[in-house]
Every structure is written in structure tokens, then in C-alpha cells.
Short mmCIF file of C-alpha atoms in Angstrom, two decimals:
data_model
loop_
_atom_site.label_atom_id
_atom_site.label_comp_id
_atom_site.label_asym_id
_atom_site.label_seq_id
_atom_site.Cartn_x
_atom_site.Cartn_y
_atom_site.Cartn_z
CA UNK A 1 -56.36 -35.43 33.86
CA UNK A 2 -52.83 -34.23 33.14
CA UNK A 3 -51.64 -35.14 29.64
CA UNK A 4 -48.04 -34.85 28.44
CA UNK A 5 -47.75 -33.43 24.92
CA UNK A 6 -44.63 -35.49 24.19
CA UNK A 7 -46.17 -38.63 25.65
CA UNK A 8 -49.25 -38.14 23.45
CA UNK A 9 -47.01 -37.93 20.36
CA UNK A 10 -45.76 -41.45 21.07
CA UNK A 11 -49.25 -42.80 20.36
CA UNK A 12 -50.51 -40.63 17.49
CA UNK A 13 -48.68 -38.75 14.72
CA UNK A 14 -49.38 -35.02 14.45
CA UNK A 15 -47.59 -31.73 13.75
CA UNK A 16 -49.82 -29.49 15.87
CA UNK A 17 -48.59 -27.31 18.70
CA UNK A 18 -49.65 -28.05 22.27
CA UNK A 19 -52.22 -25.24 22.11
CA UNK A 20 -53.61 -26.54 18.81
CA UNK A 21 -53.96 -30.00 20.39
CA UNK A 22 -55.78 -28.42 23.32
CA UNK A 23 -58.18 -26.60 20.98
CA UNK A 24 -58.81 -29.83 19.05
CA UNK A 25 -59.58 -31.80 22.21
CA UNK A 26 -61.93 -29.11 23.48
CA UNK A 27 -63.80 -29.12 20.17
CA UNK A 28 -64.57 -32.85 20.52
CA UNK A 29 -65.74 -32.75 24.12
CA UNK A 30 -62.53 -33.09 26.14
CA UNK A 31 -62.42 -29.58 27.53
CA UNK A 32 -58.90 -28.36 28.25
CA UNK A 33 -58.53 -26.13 31.29
CA UNK A 34 -54.97 -25.00 30.58
CA UNK A 35 -51.68 -25.58 28.76
CA UNK A 36 -48.39 -25.10 30.61
CA UNK A 37 -44.76 -25.54 29.60
CA UNK A 38 -42.91 -27.99 31.82
CA UNK A 39 -39.15 -28.14 32.17
CA UNK A 40 -37.71 -31.37 33.53
CA UNK A 41 -34.92 -29.28 35.03
CA UNK A 42 -35.73 -25.76 36.10
CA UNK A 43 -34.20 -23.22 33.74
CA UNK A 44 -33.71 -25.81 30.99
CA UNK A 45 -29.89 -25.72 31.51
CA UNK A 46 -29.69 -22.49 29.53
CA UNK A 47 -26.23 -20.92 29.56
CA UNK A 48 -24.51 -24.19 30.47
CA UNK A 49 -22.00 -25.61 27.98
CA UNK A 50 -19.36 -28.29 27.75
CA UNK A 51 -15.85 -26.92 28.27
CA UNK A 52 -12.36 -28.35 28.28
CA UNK A 53 -9.96 -27.50 31.09
CA UNK A 54 -6.73 -26.45 29.39
CA UNK A 55 -4.69 -25.50 32.44
CA UNK A 56 -5.15 -25.95 36.17
CA UNK A 57 -2.88 -24.23 38.68
CA UNK A 58 -3.02 -23.95 42.46
CA UNK A 59 -4.53 -20.63 43.58
CA UNK A 60 -1.71 -18.35 44.83
CA UNK A 61 -3.68 -17.43 47.96
CA UNK A 62 -5.62 -20.62 48.75
CA UNK A 63 -4.77 -24.19 49.64
CA UNK A 64 -7.94 -25.67 48.13
CA UNK A 65 -8.86 -23.51 45.12
CA UNK A 66 -7.46 -23.74 41.60
CA UNK A 67 -7.15 -21.23 38.78
CA UNK A 68 -8.14 -22.81 35.49
CA UNK A 69 -8.40 -21.76 31.86
CA UNK A 70 -11.27 -23.37 29.99
CA UNK A 71 -12.00 -23.65 26.28
CA UNK A 72 -15.76 -23.09 25.82
CA UNK A 73 -15.74 -23.90 22.14
CA UNK A 74 -17.00 -20.43 21.17
CA UNK A 75 -13.91 -19.40 19.20
CA UNK A 76 -12.83 -16.89 21.85
CA UNK A 77 -9.81 -16.90 24.11
CA UNK A 78 -9.87 -19.47 26.96
CA UNK A 79 -11.96 -18.39 29.94
CA UNK A 80 -10.36 -18.05 33.36
CA UNK A 81 -12.39 -19.75 36.09
CA UNK A 82 -11.49 -20.17 39.76
CA UNK A 83 -12.69 -23.57 40.98
CA UNK A 84 -12.81 -24.94 44.51
CA UNK A 85 -13.45 -28.59 43.61
CA UNK A 86 -10.80 -31.06 44.71
CA UNK A 87 -11.02 -33.15 41.53
CA UNK A 88 -10.57 -30.47 38.86
CA UNK A 89 -7.64 -31.14 36.52
CA UNK A 90 -6.26 -30.15 33.13
CA UNK A 91 -7.60 -32.13 30.19
CA UNK A 92 -11.06 -32.70 31.64
CA UNK A 93 -14.35 -32.12 29.83
CA UNK A 94 -16.68 -30.34 32.24
CA UNK A 95 -19.99 -28.48 32.45
CA UNK A 96 -19.50 -24.71 32.69
CA UNK A 97 -22.04 -22.09 33.74
CA UNK A 98 -21.17 -19.04 31.66
CA UNK A 99 -21.64 -15.42 32.73
CA UNK A 100 -25.33 -14.54 33.01
CA UNK A 101 -26.47 -18.12 33.62
CA UNK A 102 -29.18 -18.61 36.25
CA UNK A 103 -28.72 -21.51 38.65
CA UNK A 104 -31.30 -22.68 41.16
CA UNK A 105 -31.22 -23.97 44.72
CA UNK A 106 -34.76 -24.88 45.72
CA UNK A 107 -36.82 -21.70 45.50
CA UNK A 108 -33.71 -19.54 45.35
CA UNK A 109 -31.89 -18.50 42.20
CA UNK A 110 -28.60 -16.80 41.56
CA UNK A 111 -26.87 -15.44 38.48
CA UNK A 112 -23.30 -16.29 37.51
CA UNK A 113 -21.38 -13.01 37.43
CA UNK A 114 -17.78 -11.94 37.03
CA UNK A 115 -16.20 -12.27 40.46
CA UNK A 116 -12.88 -12.03 42.22
CA UNK A 117 -11.97 -14.90 44.54
CA UNK A 118 -9.07 -14.03 46.82
CA UNK A 119 -7.73 -11.57 44.32
CA UNK A 120 -8.12 -13.71 41.18
CA UNK A 121 -10.83 -12.92 38.64
CA UNK A 122 -13.25 -15.66 37.64
CA UNK A 123 -15.56 -15.59 34.62
CA UNK A 124 -17.80 -18.57 35.16
CA UNK A 125 -18.35 -21.69 37.21
CA UNK A 126 -17.40 -25.33 36.72
CA UNK A 127 -20.37 -27.31 38.01
CA UNK A 128 -21.21 -30.34 40.11
CA UNK A 129 -24.32 -32.49 39.48
CA UNK A 130 -26.52 -30.99 42.17
CA UNK A 131 -25.66 -27.42 41.20
CA UNK A 132 -27.39 -27.79 37.85
CA UNK A 133 -30.14 -30.25 38.82
CA UNK A 134 -29.03 -33.35 36.91
CA UNK A 135 -28.18 -35.37 40.02
CA UNK A 136 -27.47 -35.21 43.73
CA UNK A 137 -23.71 -35.69 43.72
CA UNK A 138 -21.58 -32.91 45.19
CA UNK A 139 -18.30 -34.71 45.71
CA UNK A 140 -16.48 -32.62 43.17
CA UNK A 141 -17.32 -31.36 39.70
CA UNK A 142 -18.83 -33.48 36.92
CA UNK A 143 -16.19 -34.98 34.63
CA UNK A 144 -17.58 -35.92 31.21
CA UNK A 145 -16.29 -38.54 28.75
CA UNK A 146 -13.22 -37.46 26.77
CA UNK A 147 -15.05 -37.55 23.43
CA UNK A 148 -17.72 -35.04 24.51
CA UNK A 149 -17.71 -32.14 22.00
CA UNK A 150 -16.46 -28.83 23.42
CA UNK A 151 -19.08 -26.09 23.18
CA UNK A 152 -22.04 -28.48 23.18
CA UNK A 153 -25.00 -27.03 25.13
CA UNK A 154 -25.59 -28.95 28.33
CA UNK A 155 -29.26 -29.34 27.38
CA UNK A 156 -28.16 -31.22 24.25
CA UNK A 157 -25.67 -33.37 26.17
CA UNK A 158 -28.33 -34.41 28.71
CA UNK A 159 -30.97 -34.76 25.96
CA UNK A 160 -33.18 -32.25 27.75
CA UNK A 161 -36.33 -31.00 26.06
CA UNK A 162 -39.27 -29.03 27.39
CA UNK A 163 -42.68 -30.65 27.44
CA UNK A 164 -46.20 -29.22 27.62
CA UNK A 165 -48.79 -30.20 30.21
CA UNK A 166 -52.34 -30.30 28.83
CA UNK A 167 -54.88 -30.30 31.65
CA UNK A 168 -58.12 -31.97 30.56
CA UNK A 169 -61.30 -31.64 32.65
CA UNK A 170 -62.75 -35.16 32.58
CA UNK A 171 -66.51 -35.45 33.02
CA UNK A 172 -68.00 -38.56 34.75
CA UNK A 173 -69.07 -40.08 31.43
CA UNK A 174 -65.57 -39.96 29.93
CA UNK A 175 -63.62 -42.55 31.92
CA UNK A 176 -62.16 -43.68 28.59
CA UNK A 177 -60.13 -40.44 28.53
CA UNK A 178 -58.49 -41.05 31.90
CA UNK A 179 -55.29 -42.14 30.20
CA UNK A 180 -52.87 -40.97 27.52
CA UNK A 181 -53.98 -43.84 25.30
CA UNK A 182 -57.63 -42.87 25.61
CA UNK A 183 -56.93 -39.22 24.76
CA UNK A 184 -54.69 -40.31 21.87
CA UNK A 185 -57.55 -42.31 20.35
CA UNK A 186 -59.85 -39.30 20.51
CA UNK A 187 -57.23 -37.04 18.95
CA UNK A 188 -56.66 -39.65 16.24
CA UNK A 189 -60.38 -39.65 15.45
CA UNK A 190 -60.34 -35.85 15.23
CA UNK A 191 -57.43 -35.88 12.79
CA UNK A 192 -58.98 -38.55 10.58
CA UNK A 193 -62.33 -36.75 10.59
CA UNK A 194 -60.59 -33.58 9.42
CA UNK A 195 -58.70 -35.31 6.63
CA UNK A 196 -55.28 -35.08 8.29
CA UNK A 197 -52.99 -38.01 7.53
CA UNK A 198 -51.95 -39.73 10.74
CA UNK A 199 -51.18 -43.08 12.37
CA UNK A 200 -52.22 -44.47 15.73
CA UNK A 201 -49.49 -46.40 17.56
CA UNK A 202 -50.70 -48.88 20.14
CA UNK A 203 -48.55 -48.95 23.31
CA UNK A 204 -45.96 -51.72 23.14
CA UNK A 205 -46.97 -54.58 25.43
CA UNK A 206 -44.58 -57.25 24.13
CA UNK A 207 -42.65 -57.24 27.41
CA UNK A 208 -45.85 -58.25 29.25
CA UNK A 209 -46.53 -61.51 27.40
CA UNK A 210 -48.07 -64.23 29.57
CA UNK A 211 -45.38 -66.82 30.24
CA UNK A 212 -47.01 -68.66 33.14
CA UNK A 213 -50.69 -69.53 33.58
CA UNK A 214 -50.36 -70.61 37.19
CA UNK A 215 -52.23 -68.30 39.51
CA UNK A 216 -50.87 -68.49 43.07
CA UNK A 217 -53.82 -66.46 44.38
CA UNK A 218 -57.16 -68.26 44.28
CA UNK A 219 -60.07 -66.38 42.72
CA UNK A 220 -63.63 -67.43 43.47
CA UNK A 221 -66.63 -65.82 41.78
CA UNK A 222 -69.50 -66.16 44.24
CA UNK A 223 -72.19 -64.76 41.92
CA UNK A 224 -71.38 -65.69 38.30
CA UNK A 225 -74.66 -64.16 37.11
CA UNK A 226 -73.52 -60.75 38.41
CA UNK A 227 -69.94 -61.06 37.15
CA UNK A 228 -69.70 -62.53 33.69
CA UNK A 229 -65.95 -62.02 33.48
CA UNK A 230 -63.24 -61.43 36.06
CA UNK A 231 -59.57 -61.07 35.14
CA UNK A 232 -56.66 -61.49 37.53
CA UNK A 233 -52.98 -60.94 36.81
CA UNK A 234 -49.97 -61.65 38.98
CA UNK A 235 -46.52 -60.15 38.49
CA UNK A 236 -43.31 -61.64 39.79
CA UNK A 237 -39.61 -60.88 39.57
CA UNK A 238 -40.16 -57.21 40.43
CA UNK A 239 -37.16 -55.36 41.84
CA UNK A 240 -37.46 -52.27 44.04
CA UNK A 241 -35.03 -49.70 42.67
CA UNK A 242 -34.90 -46.21 41.24
CA UNK A 243 -37.13 -45.73 38.21
CA UNK A 244 -35.37 -45.21 34.85
CA UNK A 245 -34.80 -41.61 33.79
CA UNK A 246 -37.33 -41.72 30.93
CA UNK A 247 -40.08 -42.85 33.29
CA UNK A 248 -39.17 -40.30 35.96
CA UNK A 249 -39.40 -37.49 33.39
CA UNK A 250 -42.85 -38.61 32.25
CA UNK A 251 -44.19 -38.79 35.79
CA UNK A 252 -42.71 -35.43 36.79
CA UNK A 253 -44.27 -33.79 33.72
CA UNK A 254 -47.79 -34.85 34.73
CA UNK A 255 -47.28 -33.81 38.35
CA UNK A 256 -46.38 -37.13 39.97
CA UNK A 257 -43.32 -37.80 42.12
CA UNK A 258 -41.35 -40.87 41.01
CA UNK A 259 -40.24 -43.09 43.88
CA UNK A 260 -39.29 -46.56 42.59
#
């Protein structure tokens, strides 16, 4: 059973590290096989910052590249960056990969280095969505809202935080721990037993209130003596579309691929 550290914290209050949580669970019978850091975006967007394009001139030896100067908000002189995107322009707030930043393309990685493009030196890269893993768009660079602070780390702008995957080996008698809620209840009991002040937060189910008792699918219990209670629920009004970002991140963390 893969448990997200951050997801677990939504249900029970604690200040322990992921490894301390793992040790606690193991001590109460939920043996943890491993703890692994999980980054929603590979590399955690390290080295990427918000910059402001101060000037943008046509490259003297190219009909599609531009020579820009970009304020990175670090107090230094503007950084010269050669950019090949058609939509780059002065005044824009953009995401910049600074020198030394690692970017990833599938299993491949490359480091942003000082380069010379058709005779003009470039000290960084102005990025498109797919180049940094925050989207699939490649029709030009990302242009951020005008009020985005210059110098802000991209990880902060995209609200990106690492999570920890806690892998619990579930034995056949512990079906109750086959969910984050079940593990949270056990961890809560451990904390209370050890005199640690905490609170257990039940998952919010207000959005799933029953508003219609009509059941369009007939249910017949053929042997009532063998089935004392049978519950059936129907859902309607569902729309097939891309899952929200918060849900995608949770599923990716525990090793599932979000579809819709």
C-alpha cells in the first residue's frame, strides 16, 4: 500500500518526519518496506526563476531568434539570453533556466550552460511549458501575469513541494489499512497512546450528500439470511475531463497514472 506523507497529514496532525512516521507505523504492526522522496516534477524546478524581459532585439544573424536582456531579480546586471521563441517580447514576465540548471526530456537530462548562438553569447534559457514539465504546450515561451514577482523561484510560483512515499506491507488481516484514512486512524492511535497532542480530521464528504433516493438500478437480495445488509449507490452528472491538478499530484505520488 503506497501512502503519501502529505496526504496523511490532511487527516491527522503531526510534526514527525516521513521516516519517523514509518518507524511509528512499523512499531504498531503496519510494517513499512521503504520511504522514498517523490517530486511531482522531476528536478523540483531547481534553478528556475521568474524573470522580466527588459529588452528584446532581433538577432543580427538570424531571422527567427531574438537577443534579450532579462532581470532575474538577483540584484545583478540584466542577463543576456538568446531566445528562439516567436512570442518573446519586452515587458514580459517569464520563466528562466539559469546557468547550471538541469532540464529533463524523458530519461535524458541536459545542463544549461553559457553558449554562443550565431555569434551572440547567451547566459540562460527562457522556457516553454513542456521544457520544464509543467505542461505540454510548446507554441512559444510561457508568459506569466504582469504582477508576478521578479526573482520568485519557479517552484514557489507553481506551488511545487516534494512529497514522501511510504510503502506499507499490508498483511491479509489488515484490510482496514488499505487506505490513507485507515492508516491515519492507526497513526492517530499511536500518537494518543504516546501522549502526543493531535487531532483526527475525517475526510470531507459534504459534496456527496444524498439528494435523490430514487434508484434506477433494481437490487434484489435473493438470500436475505446470508446478506443482512446491501448498499447500492448511483452517481449521475459525471463529466469526463482532465482531473484537477491537486488530484493528479496525489495519484502520481502513490504511483498511479491520472487519466480523467
